[in-house]
Every structure is written in C-alpha cells, then in structure tokens.
Amino acid sequence: MPATRRSLLRALLAAPVVLAPAPAWARKFSPPDRARRLAALGALDQLPPALQAAFSPGPDDSPIPAPGPQDWLSQHAEPGQTFGEFVVQRHARPGEIRRKLTMLPIGAIEGGEWPALTVVADFAARFFQLPVELAASTTMKDLKARGRDRGDFYQYDTRTILAGMKRRVPADAYTLIGVTIADLYPGPSWNFVFGYASFDERVGVYSFARFDPGFYGERRGADVKRTILRRSLGLLAHELGHTFGIEHCIYFHCLMNGCNHLDESDAAPLHLCPVCRRKLQYSINYDPATRERQLAEFFRARGLAADAARCERLLAAIEAATPAPP
C-alpha cells in the first residue's frame, strides 16, 4: 500500500474525537439500503453451511443509523470497505510465526475503577481467537512520547507513542497494542482521541481515561466498573480490528463504526456486523461457533447479559446449519 494511502487511513481511522460542526458535504450521508449492504457482504453460496450462517444478516444485525449532526459520519466522508475490497487490499494476516497479540501497559493501570488487564486480555483472546500476551509495562518517557499541557490534565501524542512502540513489537506477535490511562491526541488540530492504530506497522494504542465519568467531573454510579469495562472492551476490539485492515463500517450498526463522542460510542454494539465478521474470519481463519461460544461465556461471567444473548443467538444459528457428524 503506498505511503500516502497508509497515512490517510491512519488519519481517518482514528477513534472518537470532538470536532467542529459538520461540513455541508458530510450531512448528505444516508444509510445504505439492503441491496447495498448485501453487496458489501458478497456472495455466500459457495461457503460451507456454518460460515454461511455465521455471516448471514440476522435480527441482531441492524442497519447503521442515520448520523446526528455531531456523529462520525456527519464529520467524515467515508466510502466504506466491502468484503471484496478488503480481500483485494491484501492486508497482513497472522501466520504460523506471528500468531499472537501482545498488550503493552503504558504507565500504572491498577486499582480504582479500571478493569484488570488480565480480563481485557481474556476478552481479546476470545474475540480474535488468538493467544494474548501481557508484556512488561513501560512509561511514556521510555517511549519518548511527546505531549501537551491542557491545564487540568496532560495529553500524549499518539504518533510519538506509536513511533516508540514500533521498536518493541515482538518477532512472534502479529500486533502490539498499548494500553494507558493517560489522555491521547493524534495531531495538533484534534481535541482528543480514544485510540489510534496503524494498518501496516502492527501497533496501536488506546486509553481508558475518558471512559471514567470522573474524568468529566461526573458522579460515578454504582455500575461504573461495568460501564468502564464495556467501553474498554469495545475500543480495544475496534482498534485491534484496524490492525487487521478492517476500515470503519458504514453498512450495519457495528463495533467498527466510527464514533465521534462517548454517547455514540456507548450506543455502538460490542459485536461485529456480518461484513466485518467475514473480514475477520478471512484474516484469522477461526471457527465461528467456538468464537461465539467463548464470547458468550465471557459476557455471562461479567454480567453483560444482552451481549451474551446476542452471541448465543448467532451460535444457535451456526449450530443449526452445521451438518451432524456421520
């Protein structure tokens, strides 16, 4: 992929940020109709029955909602990425040697309301069906990350963080994902960013910071730990999805939708749509039934009943389509 294309993708695929009012061109986005959604998914008739069931749109796969004036698609012109386009782009895929994900803690992340990194790593292993390793923690100083003072808090530039991380990608890791509770921004014109990932350099970073209501001076409710956990899981999977070459989804309401603010992020599902499920399975070649079963177990164990039920419904459809062994 040409360098200019890589740079453009990295800029467009950053996670949520608050921007100025929508330009006139962006307000024209309207959700694709059913025919366009199915065209983005591609023909399924040549796939095995279990894969057909795994990728066929079901009752949980709703179309992407029309964006509000401050939502991502009212601020960014994105053409979408069909499954066919994804395949032709020939993104890197995990191989026999690079077949694990490595998580790098940046600074202290413990105590308080923050989720345990072992729990986050367990989710990532189930979501991507790859082993996840927790690396020894590092610091912004060690990464030579630069930043800016915002008065009440300090922000770090994701470009300098990723530059420092590129030197640390393990030889046997598909990608290295940094995790921090420091606030982030991707460039001088941006207010903030929740996370940022590179398609081709196998690195990404994301922050828990703005997932805590206390960051905004708001009261923490009784369910704050589960709220922060769910937000963190969603962003981790979203950013790691980008490292597999999956662009923002404009077809269904999906984990890979772009998000411009916390309300939009909270409304997004913690699940991939049929188009993005097909892209991820093409990259990793996992068994869809095993993945949905493991994710359902994870969600049930952590009180995320609605997310567990969605996995169980898809699992039931896959199992019903799978021929019985002789």
mmCIF file of C-alpha atoms in Angstrom:
data_model
loop_
_atom_site.group_PDB
_atom_site.id
_atom_site.type_symbol
_atom_site.label_atom_id
_atom_site.label_comp_id
_atom_site.label_asym_id
_atom_site.label_seq_id
_atom_site.Cartn_x
_atom_site.Cartn_y
_atom_site.Cartn_z
ATOM 1 C CA MET A 1 0.000 0.000 0.000
ATOM 2 C CA PRO A 2 1.509 3.411 -0.922
ATOM 3 C CA ALA A 3 2.729 5.550 1.959
ATOM 4 C CA THR A 4 0.233 8.294 1.157
ATOM 5 C CA ARG A 5 -2.625 5.790 1.376
ATOM 6 C CA ARG A 6 -1.315 4.464 4.711
ATOM 7 C CA SER A 7 -1.097 7.974 6.143
ATOM 8 C CA LEU A 8 -4.611 8.820 5.005
ATOM 9 C CA LEU A 9 -6.019 5.650 6.514
ATOM 10 C CA ARG A 10 -4.308 6.256 9.818
ATOM 11 C CA ALA A 11 -5.802 9.727 9.995
ATOM 12 C CA LEU A 12 -9.308 8.682 9.014
ATOM 13 C CA LEU A 13 -9.418 5.589 11.174
ATOM 14 C CA ALA A 14 -8.562 7.172 14.477
ATOM 15 C CA ALA A 15 -11.187 6.581 17.149
ATOM 16 C CA PRO A 16 -13.616 9.204 18.501
ATOM 17 C CA VAL A 17 -12.819 12.887 18.673
ATOM 18 C CA VAL A 18 -14.914 16.014 19.164
ATOM 19 C CA LEU A 19 -14.779 18.248 16.114
ATOM 20 C CA ALA A 20 -16.343 21.405 14.709
ATOM 21 C CA PRO A 21 -19.878 21.478 13.224
ATOM 22 C CA ALA A 22 -20.375 19.212 10.227
ATOM 23 C CA PRO A 23 -19.360 20.441 6.769
ATOM 24 C CA ALA A 24 -22.175 20.570 4.228
ATOM 25 C CA TRP A 25 -20.906 17.588 2.200
ATOM 26 C CA ALA A 26 -20.909 15.264 5.214
ATOM 27 C CA ARG A 27 -24.551 15.878 6.096
ATOM 28 C CA LYS A 28 -25.567 14.063 2.911
ATOM 29 C CA PHE A 29 -24.681 10.582 4.237
ATOM 30 C CA SER A 30 -27.627 8.231 4.334
ATOM 31 C CA PRO A 31 -27.512 4.591 5.472
ATOM 32 C CA PRO A 32 -27.051 2.086 2.623
ATOM 33 C CA ASP A 33 -30.143 0.118 1.662
ATOM 34 C CA ARG A 34 -30.431 -3.655 1.971
ATOM 35 C CA ALA A 35 -29.160 -4.302 -1.545
ATOM 36 C CA ARG A 36 -26.006 -2.294 -0.921
ATOM 37 C CA ARG A 37 -25.439 -3.981 2.450
ATOM 38 C CA LEU A 38 -25.682 -7.429 0.844
ATOM 39 C CA ALA A 39 -23.387 -6.344 -1.985
ATOM 40 C CA ALA A 40 -20.800 -5.255 0.614
ATOM 41 C CA LEU A 41 -21.064 -8.681 2.250
ATOM 42 C CA GLY A 42 -20.589 -10.556 -1.015
ATOM 43 C CA ALA A 43 -21.978 -13.873 -2.180
ATOM 44 C CA LEU A 44 -22.114 -16.600 0.467
ATOM 45 C CA ASP A 45 -23.462 -19.530 -1.563
ATOM 46 C CA GLN A 46 -20.038 -21.119 -2.141
ATOM 47 C CA LEU A 47 -19.156 -21.177 1.576
ATOM 48 C CA PRO A 48 -19.685 -24.127 3.933
ATOM 49 C CA PRO A 49 -23.091 -24.040 5.695
ATOM 50 C CA ALA A 50 -21.611 -22.991 9.063
ATOM 51 C CA LEU A 51 -19.875 -19.979 7.504
ATOM 52 C CA GLN A 52 -22.989 -19.034 5.578
ATOM 53 C CA ALA A 53 -24.889 -18.965 8.872
ATOM 54 C CA ALA A 54 -22.103 -17.035 10.619
ATOM 55 C CA PHE A 55 -22.151 -14.254 8.028
ATOM 56 C CA SER A 56 -25.826 -14.111 7.054
ATOM 57 C CA PRO A 57 -27.532 -10.984 8.445
ATOM 58 C CA GLY A 58 -29.841 -11.870 11.308
ATOM 59 C CA PRO A 59 -32.303 -9.995 13.534
ATOM 60 C CA ASP A 60 -29.451 -8.564 15.610
ATOM 61 C CA ASP A 61 -27.722 -7.073 12.548
ATOM 62 C CA SER A 62 -29.493 -3.741 12.187
ATOM 63 C CA PRO A 63 -28.587 -1.149 9.539
ATOM 64 C CA ILE A 64 -26.307 1.666 10.593
ATOM 65 C CA PRO A 65 -28.443 4.504 12.000
ATOM 66 C CA ALA A 66 -28.568 7.870 10.288
ATOM 67 C CA PRO A 67 -25.938 10.093 11.940
ATOM 68 C CA GLY A 68 -26.789 13.092 14.068
ATOM 69 C CA PRO A 69 -25.075 16.429 13.364
ATOM 70 C CA GLN A 70 -22.160 15.689 15.718
ATOM 71 C CA ASP A 71 -21.792 11.995 14.866
ATOM 72 C CA TRP A 72 -18.837 10.479 12.993
ATOM 73 C CA LEU A 73 -20.439 10.211 9.554
ATOM 74 C CA SER A 74 -21.607 13.810 9.733
ATOM 75 C CA GLN A 75 -17.969 14.822 10.152
ATOM 76 C CA HIS A 76 -16.101 12.365 7.913
ATOM 77 C CA ALA A 77 -16.676 11.274 4.328
ATOM 78 C CA GLU A 78 -16.112 7.515 4.331
ATOM 79 C CA PRO A 79 -16.929 5.358 1.303
ATOM 80 C CA GLY A 80 -16.942 2.094 3.252
ATOM 81 C CA GLN A 81 -14.965 -1.074 2.653
ATOM 82 C CA THR A 82 -16.726 -4.076 1.149
ATOM 83 C CA PHE A 83 -15.528 -7.608 1.806
ATOM 84 C CA GLY A 84 -14.322 -7.808 -1.792
ATOM 85 C CA GLU A 85 -12.293 -4.620 -1.413
ATOM 86 C CA PHE A 86 -10.833 -5.915 1.839
ATOM 87 C CA VAL A 87 -9.611 -9.085 0.136
ATOM 88 C CA VAL A 88 -8.091 -7.215 -2.821
ATOM 89 C CA GLN A 89 -6.199 -4.868 -0.474
ATOM 90 C CA ARG A 90 -4.191 -7.886 0.747
ATOM 91 C CA HIS A 91 -3.664 -6.794 4.340
ATOM 92 C CA ALA A 92 -1.270 -8.701 6.562
ATOM 93 C CA ARG A 93 -2.689 -11.823 8.196
ATOM 94 C CA PRO A 94 -1.485 -13.796 11.213
ATOM 95 C CA GLY A 95 0.802 -16.632 10.161
ATOM 96 C CA GLU A 96 2.474 -19.569 11.852
ATOM 97 C CA ILE A 97 5.145 -17.352 13.445
ATOM 98 C CA ARG A 98 3.260 -14.107 14.100
ATOM 99 C CA ARG A 99 0.178 -15.605 15.677
ATOM 100 C CA LYS A 100 -0.320 -13.820 18.971
ATOM 101 C CA LEU A 101 -1.384 -10.394 20.199
ATOM 102 C CA THR A 102 0.812 -8.572 22.710
ATOM 103 C CA MET A 103 -0.635 -5.991 25.098
ATOM 104 C CA LEU A 104 1.740 -3.325 26.448
ATOM 105 C CA PRO A 105 0.703 -1.436 29.614
ATOM 106 C CA ILE A 106 1.974 2.166 29.478
ATOM 107 C CA GLY A 107 2.162 3.591 32.978
ATOM 108 C CA ALA A 108 0.393 2.197 36.035
ATOM 109 C CA ILE A 109 -3.075 0.731 35.369
ATOM 110 C CA GLU A 110 -4.306 -0.774 38.585
ATOM 111 C CA GLY A 111 -6.785 -0.222 41.373
ATOM 112 C CA GLY A 112 -9.703 2.210 41.298
ATOM 113 C CA GLU A 113 -12.340 1.621 38.665
ATOM 114 C CA TRP A 114 -10.014 0.404 35.902
ATOM 115 C CA PRO A 115 -10.575 -3.114 34.547
ATOM 116 C CA ALA A 116 -7.914 -5.700 35.239
ATOM 117 C CA LEU A 117 -5.703 -6.152 32.193
ATOM 118 C CA THR A 118 -5.973 -9.927 32.578
ATOM 119 C CA VAL A 119 -9.724 -9.594 31.979
ATOM 120 C CA VAL A 120 -9.202 -7.338 28.959
ATOM 121 C CA ALA A 121 -6.616 -9.771 27.570
ATOM 122 C CA ASP A 122 -9.008 -12.701 28.076
ATOM 123 C CA PHE A 123 -11.676 -10.877 26.069
ATOM 124 C CA ALA A 124 -9.223 -10.088 23.248
ATOM 125 C CA ALA A 125 -8.145 -13.746 23.065
ATOM 126 C CA ARG A 126 -11.763 -14.857 22.686
ATOM 127 C CA PHE A 127 -12.747 -12.065 20.286
ATOM 128 C CA PHE A 128 -9.810 -12.586 17.914
ATOM 129 C CA GLN A 129 -9.249 -16.289 18.602
ATOM 130 C CA LEU A 130 -5.536 -15.684 19.085
ATOM 131 C CA PRO A 131 -3.281 -16.011 22.149
ATOM 132 C CA VAL A 132 -2.789 -12.731 24.029
ATOM 133 C CA GLU A 133 0.383 -11.963 25.976
ATOM 134 C CA LEU A 134 0.750 -9.229 28.582
ATOM 135 C CA ALA A 135 4.143 -7.555 28.187
ATOM 136 C CA ALA A 136 6.101 -5.878 30.981
ATOM 137 C CA SER A 137 4.862 -2.324 31.499
ATOM 138 C CA THR A 138 6.684 0.713 30.172
ATOM 139 C CA THR A 139 6.322 4.501 30.506
ATOM 140 C CA MET A 140 5.672 7.432 28.206
ATOM 141 C CA LYS A 141 9.189 8.603 28.994
ATOM 142 C CA ASP A 142 10.713 5.295 27.900
ATOM 143 C CA LEU A 143 8.742 5.500 24.641
ATOM 144 C CA LYS A 144 9.968 9.088 24.134
ATOM 145 C CA ALA A 145 6.343 10.180 23.778
ATOM 146 C CA ARG A 146 5.683 13.906 23.483
ATOM 147 C CA GLY A 147 2.561 15.748 24.541
ATOM 148 C CA ARG A 148 0.896 18.972 25.560
ATOM 149 C CA ASP A 149 -0.420 20.516 28.768
ATOM 150 C CA ARG A 150 -4.204 21.021 28.787
ATOM 151 C CA GLY A 151 -4.333 22.746 32.154
ATOM 152 C CA ASP A 152 -6.260 20.201 34.227
ATOM 153 C CA PHE A 153 -4.525 17.244 32.584
ATOM 154 C CA TYR A 154 -1.720 16.292 30.208
ATOM 155 C CA GLN A 155 -2.175 14.649 26.805
ATOM 156 C CA TYR A 156 0.221 12.480 24.807
ATOM 157 C CA ASP A 157 0.632 12.482 21.036
ATOM 158 C CA THR A 158 -0.253 9.045 19.649
ATOM 159 C CA ARG A 159 2.151 9.477 16.724
ATOM 160 C CA THR A 160 5.132 9.636 19.074
ATOM 161 C CA ILE A 161 3.781 6.754 21.178
ATOM 162 C CA LEU A 162 3.486 4.503 18.132
ATOM 163 C CA ALA A 163 6.955 5.524 16.957
ATOM 164 C CA GLY A 164 8.342 4.293 20.273
ATOM 165 C CA MET A 165 6.250 1.135 20.188
ATOM 166 C CA LYS A 166 7.364 0.068 16.694
ATOM 167 C CA ARG A 167 10.798 -0.775 18.095
ATOM 168 C CA ARG A 168 9.208 -3.120 20.646
ATOM 169 C CA VAL A 169 6.959 -5.333 18.521
ATOM 170 C CA PRO A 170 7.903 -8.934 19.407
ATOM 171 C CA ALA A 171 9.070 -11.029 16.467
ATOM 172 C CA ASP A 172 6.339 -13.600 17.137
ATOM 173 C CA ALA A 173 3.499 -11.084 17.631
ATOM 174 C CA TYR A 174 1.028 -10.095 14.955
ATOM 175 C CA THR A 175 0.468 -6.750 16.656
ATOM 176 C CA LEU A 176 1.437 -4.763 19.763
ATOM 177 C CA ILE A 177 -1.359 -2.799 21.423
ATOM 178 C CA GLY A 178 -0.565 -0.170 24.051
ATOM 179 C CA VAL A 179 -2.963 0.426 26.942
ATOM 180 C CA THR A 180 -2.869 3.526 29.138
ATOM 181 C CA ILE A 181 -4.967 5.742 31.403
ATOM 182 C CA ALA A 182 -3.268 8.867 30.008
ATOM 183 C CA ASP A 183 -5.320 11.035 27.647
ATOM 184 C CA LEU A 184 -4.358 10.941 23.958
ATOM 185 C CA TYR A 185 -4.498 13.090 20.816
ATOM 186 C CA PRO A 186 -3.361 12.266 17.242
ATOM 187 C CA GLY A 187 -2.324 15.721 16.000
ATOM 188 C CA PRO A 188 -2.395 19.466 16.726
ATOM 189 C CA SER A 189 -5.871 20.043 15.250
ATOM 190 C CA TRP A 190 -7.537 17.289 17.300
ATOM 191 C CA ASN A 191 -9.033 17.719 20.759
ATOM 192 C CA PHE A 192 -8.516 14.112 21.816
ATOM 193 C CA VAL A 193 -8.703 10.537 20.622
ATOM 194 C CA PHE A 194 -9.756 7.375 22.462
ATOM 195 C CA GLY A 195 -7.439 5.169 20.441
ATOM 196 C CA TYR A 196 -5.258 5.047 17.351
ATOM 197 C CA ALA A 197 -3.921 2.151 15.306
ATOM 198 C CA SER A 198 -1.761 1.648 12.233
ATOM 199 C CA PHE A 199 -2.791 -0.760 9.486
ATOM 200 C CA ASP A 200 0.641 -1.838 8.357
ATOM 201 C CA GLU A 201 3.029 -1.156 11.235
ATOM 202 C CA ARG A 202 1.384 -3.629 13.641
ATOM 203 C CA VAL A 203 0.984 -1.150 16.503
ATOM 204 C CA GLY A 204 -1.892 0.644 18.195
ATOM 205 C CA VAL A 205 -2.637 2.439 21.455
ATOM 206 C CA TYR A 206 -5.789 3.214 23.380
ATOM 207 C CA SER A 207 -6.729 4.965 26.589
ATOM 208 C CA PHE A 208 -9.219 4.202 29.351
ATOM 209 C CA ALA A 209 -9.056 7.829 30.559
ATOM 210 C CA ARG A 210 -12.298 9.264 29.146
ATOM 211 C CA PHE A 211 -14.302 6.125 29.901
ATOM 212 C CA ASP A 212 -14.412 7.110 33.586
ATOM 213 C CA PRO A 213 -17.239 9.570 34.385
ATOM 214 C CA GLY A 214 -14.849 11.093 36.929
ATOM 215 C CA PHE A 215 -12.752 12.443 34.040
ATOM 216 C CA TYR A 216 -15.611 14.850 33.291
ATOM 217 C CA GLY A 217 -16.256 15.642 36.941
ATOM 218 C CA GLU A 218 -19.396 13.500 36.948
ATOM 219 C CA ARG A 219 -20.589 11.259 39.754
ATOM 220 C CA ARG A 220 -19.618 7.599 39.448
ATOM 221 C CA GLY A 221 -22.701 5.421 39.650
ATOM 222 C CA ALA A 222 -22.986 2.015 41.281
ATOM 223 C CA ASP A 223 -22.405 0.311 37.907
ATOM 224 C CA VAL A 224 -19.323 2.343 36.978
ATOM 225 C CA LYS A 225 -16.899 -0.595 36.843
ATOM 226 C CA ARG A 226 -19.045 -2.495 34.366
ATOM 227 C CA THR A 227 -19.561 0.681 32.308
ATOM 228 C CA ILE A 228 -15.812 1.323 32.072
ATOM 229 C CA LEU A 229 -15.150 -2.349 31.314
ATOM 230 C CA ARG A 230 -17.630 -2.464 28.429
ATOM 231 C CA ARG A 231 -16.304 0.767 26.950
ATOM 232 C CA SER A 232 -12.746 -0.504 27.231
ATOM 233 C CA LEU A 233 -13.528 -3.840 25.601
ATOM 234 C CA GLY A 234 -15.251 -2.099 22.700
ATOM 235 C CA LEU A 235 -12.386 0.256 21.998
ATOM 236 C CA LEU A 236 -9.748 -2.461 22.293
ATOM 237 C CA ALA A 237 -11.548 -4.664 19.769
ATOM 238 C CA HIS A 238 -12.180 -1.679 17.467
ATOM 239 C CA GLU A 239 -8.515 -0.624 17.432
ATOM 240 C CA LEU A 240 -7.234 -4.162 17.027
ATOM 241 C CA GLY A 241 -9.716 -4.609 14.197
ATOM 242 C CA HIS A 242 -7.947 -1.812 12.340
ATOM 243 C CA THR A 243 -4.615 -3.652 12.609
ATOM 244 C CA PHE A 244 -6.193 -6.469 10.568
ATOM 245 C CA GLY A 245 -7.035 -3.944 7.856
ATOM 246 C CA ILE A 246 -10.730 -3.540 8.717
ATOM 247 C CA GLU A 247 -11.839 0.011 7.987
ATOM 248 C CA HIS A 248 -14.765 1.820 9.574
ATOM 249 C CA CYS A 249 -18.064 0.134 8.753
ATOM 250 C CA ILE A 250 -20.829 2.173 7.101
ATOM 251 C CA TYR A 251 -23.229 -0.708 6.404
ATOM 252 C CA PHE A 252 -24.553 -2.052 9.702
ATOM 253 C CA HIS A 253 -24.622 -0.881 13.308
ATOM 254 C CA CYS A 254 -21.279 -2.406 14.192
ATOM 255 C CA LEU A 255 -18.336 -2.317 16.557
ATOM 256 C CA MET A 256 -16.282 -0.966 13.640
ATOM 257 C CA ASN A 257 -18.467 2.116 13.120
ATOM 258 C CA GLY A 258 -16.567 5.355 13.554
ATOM 259 C CA CYS A 259 -17.513 7.242 16.731
ATOM 260 C CA ASN A 260 -17.136 10.941 17.373
ATOM 261 C CA HIS A 261 -18.104 11.142 21.046
ATOM 262 C CA LEU A 262 -18.838 8.981 24.074
ATOM 263 C CA ASP A 263 -22.626 8.765 23.563
ATOM 264 C CA GLU A 264 -22.102 7.473 20.035
ATOM 265 C CA SER A 265 -19.526 5.000 21.284
ATOM 266 C CA ASP A 266 -21.836 3.768 24.072
ATOM 267 C CA ALA A 267 -24.628 3.189 21.546
ATOM 268 C CA ALA A 268 -22.425 1.031 19.312
ATOM 269 C CA PRO A 269 -22.726 -2.752 19.734
ATOM 270 C CA LEU A 270 -19.903 -4.806 21.218
ATOM 271 C CA HIS A 271 -20.157 -7.069 18.173
ATOM 272 C CA LEU A 272 -19.091 -7.155 14.543
ATOM 273 C CA CYS A 273 -21.647 -6.990 11.759
ATOM 274 C CA PRO A 274 -21.826 -9.682 9.036
ATOM 275 C CA VAL A 275 -19.449 -7.773 6.707
ATOM 276 C CA CYS A 276 -16.817 -7.269 9.383
ATOM 277 C CA ARG A 277 -17.249 -10.785 10.809
ATOM 278 C CA ARG A 278 -16.466 -12.122 7.366
ATOM 279 C CA LYS A 279 -13.352 -9.925 7.073
ATOM 280 C CA LEU A 280 -12.014 -11.016 10.460
ATOM 281 C CA GLN A 281 -12.682 -14.709 9.835
ATOM 282 C CA TYR A 282 -10.962 -14.430 6.451
ATOM 283 C CA SER A 283 -7.902 -12.952 8.190
ATOM 284 C CA ILE A 284 -7.653 -15.387 11.095
ATOM 285 C CA ASN A 285 -9.499 -18.483 9.852
ATOM 286 C CA TYR A 286 -11.160 -19.193 13.189
ATOM 287 C CA ASP A 287 -14.124 -21.469 13.897
ATOM 288 C CA PRO A 288 -17.179 -19.154 14.257
ATOM 289 C CA ALA A 289 -19.046 -21.484 16.640
ATOM 290 C CA THR A 290 -16.087 -21.684 19.018
ATOM 291 C CA ARG A 291 -15.696 -17.903 18.973
ATOM 292 C CA GLU A 292 -19.353 -17.159 19.746
ATOM 293 C CA ARG A 293 -19.428 -19.809 22.488
ATOM 294 C CA GLN A 294 -16.333 -18.384 24.178
ATOM 295 C CA LEU A 295 -17.558 -14.797 23.934
ATOM 296 C CA ALA A 296 -20.945 -15.757 25.385
ATOM 297 C CA GLU A 297 -19.187 -17.382 28.356
ATOM 298 C CA PHE A 298 -17.101 -14.249 28.910
ATOM 299 C CA PHE A 299 -20.093 -11.896 28.783
ATOM 300 C CA ARG A 300 -22.207 -14.088 31.099
ATOM 301 C CA ALA A 301 -19.416 -14.224 33.664
ATOM 302 C CA ARG A 302 -19.197 -10.422 33.778
ATOM 303 C CA GLY A 303 -22.871 -9.523 33.919
ATOM 304 C CA LEU A 304 -23.170 -8.450 30.276
ATOM 305 C CA ALA A 305 -26.305 -10.482 29.689
ATOM 306 C CA ALA A 306 -27.520 -8.761 26.498
ATOM 307 C CA ASP A 307 -24.129 -9.233 24.836
ATOM 308 C CA ALA A 308 -24.056 -12.881 25.889
ATOM 309 C CA ALA A 309 -27.552 -13.466 24.493
ATOM 310 C CA ARG A 310 -26.575 -11.989 21.130
ATOM 311 C CA CYS A 311 -23.623 -14.390 20.884
ATOM 312 C CA GLU A 312 -25.851 -17.290 21.875
ATOM 313 C CA ARG A 313 -28.390 -16.467 19.151
ATOM 314 C CA LEU A 314 -25.693 -16.413 16.480
ATOM 315 C CA LEU A 315 -24.179 -19.611 17.894
ATOM 316 C CA ALA A 316 -27.563 -21.341 17.682
ATOM 317 C CA ALA A 317 -27.900 -20.327 14.008
ATOM 318 C CA ILE A 318 -24.413 -21.638 13.241
ATOM 319 C CA GLU A 319 -25.014 -24.935 15.040
ATOM 320 C CA ALA A 320 -28.368 -25.402 13.321
ATOM 321 C CA ALA A 321 -26.681 -25.017 9.921
ATOM 322 C CA THR A 322 -23.779 -27.345 10.752
ATOM 323 C CA PRO A 323 -24.233 -30.877 9.398
ATOM 324 C CA ALA A 324 -24.253 -33.569 12.062
ATOM 325 C CA PRO A 325 -21.138 -35.789 12.067
ATOM 326 C CA PRO A 326 -21.620 -39.193 10.396
#
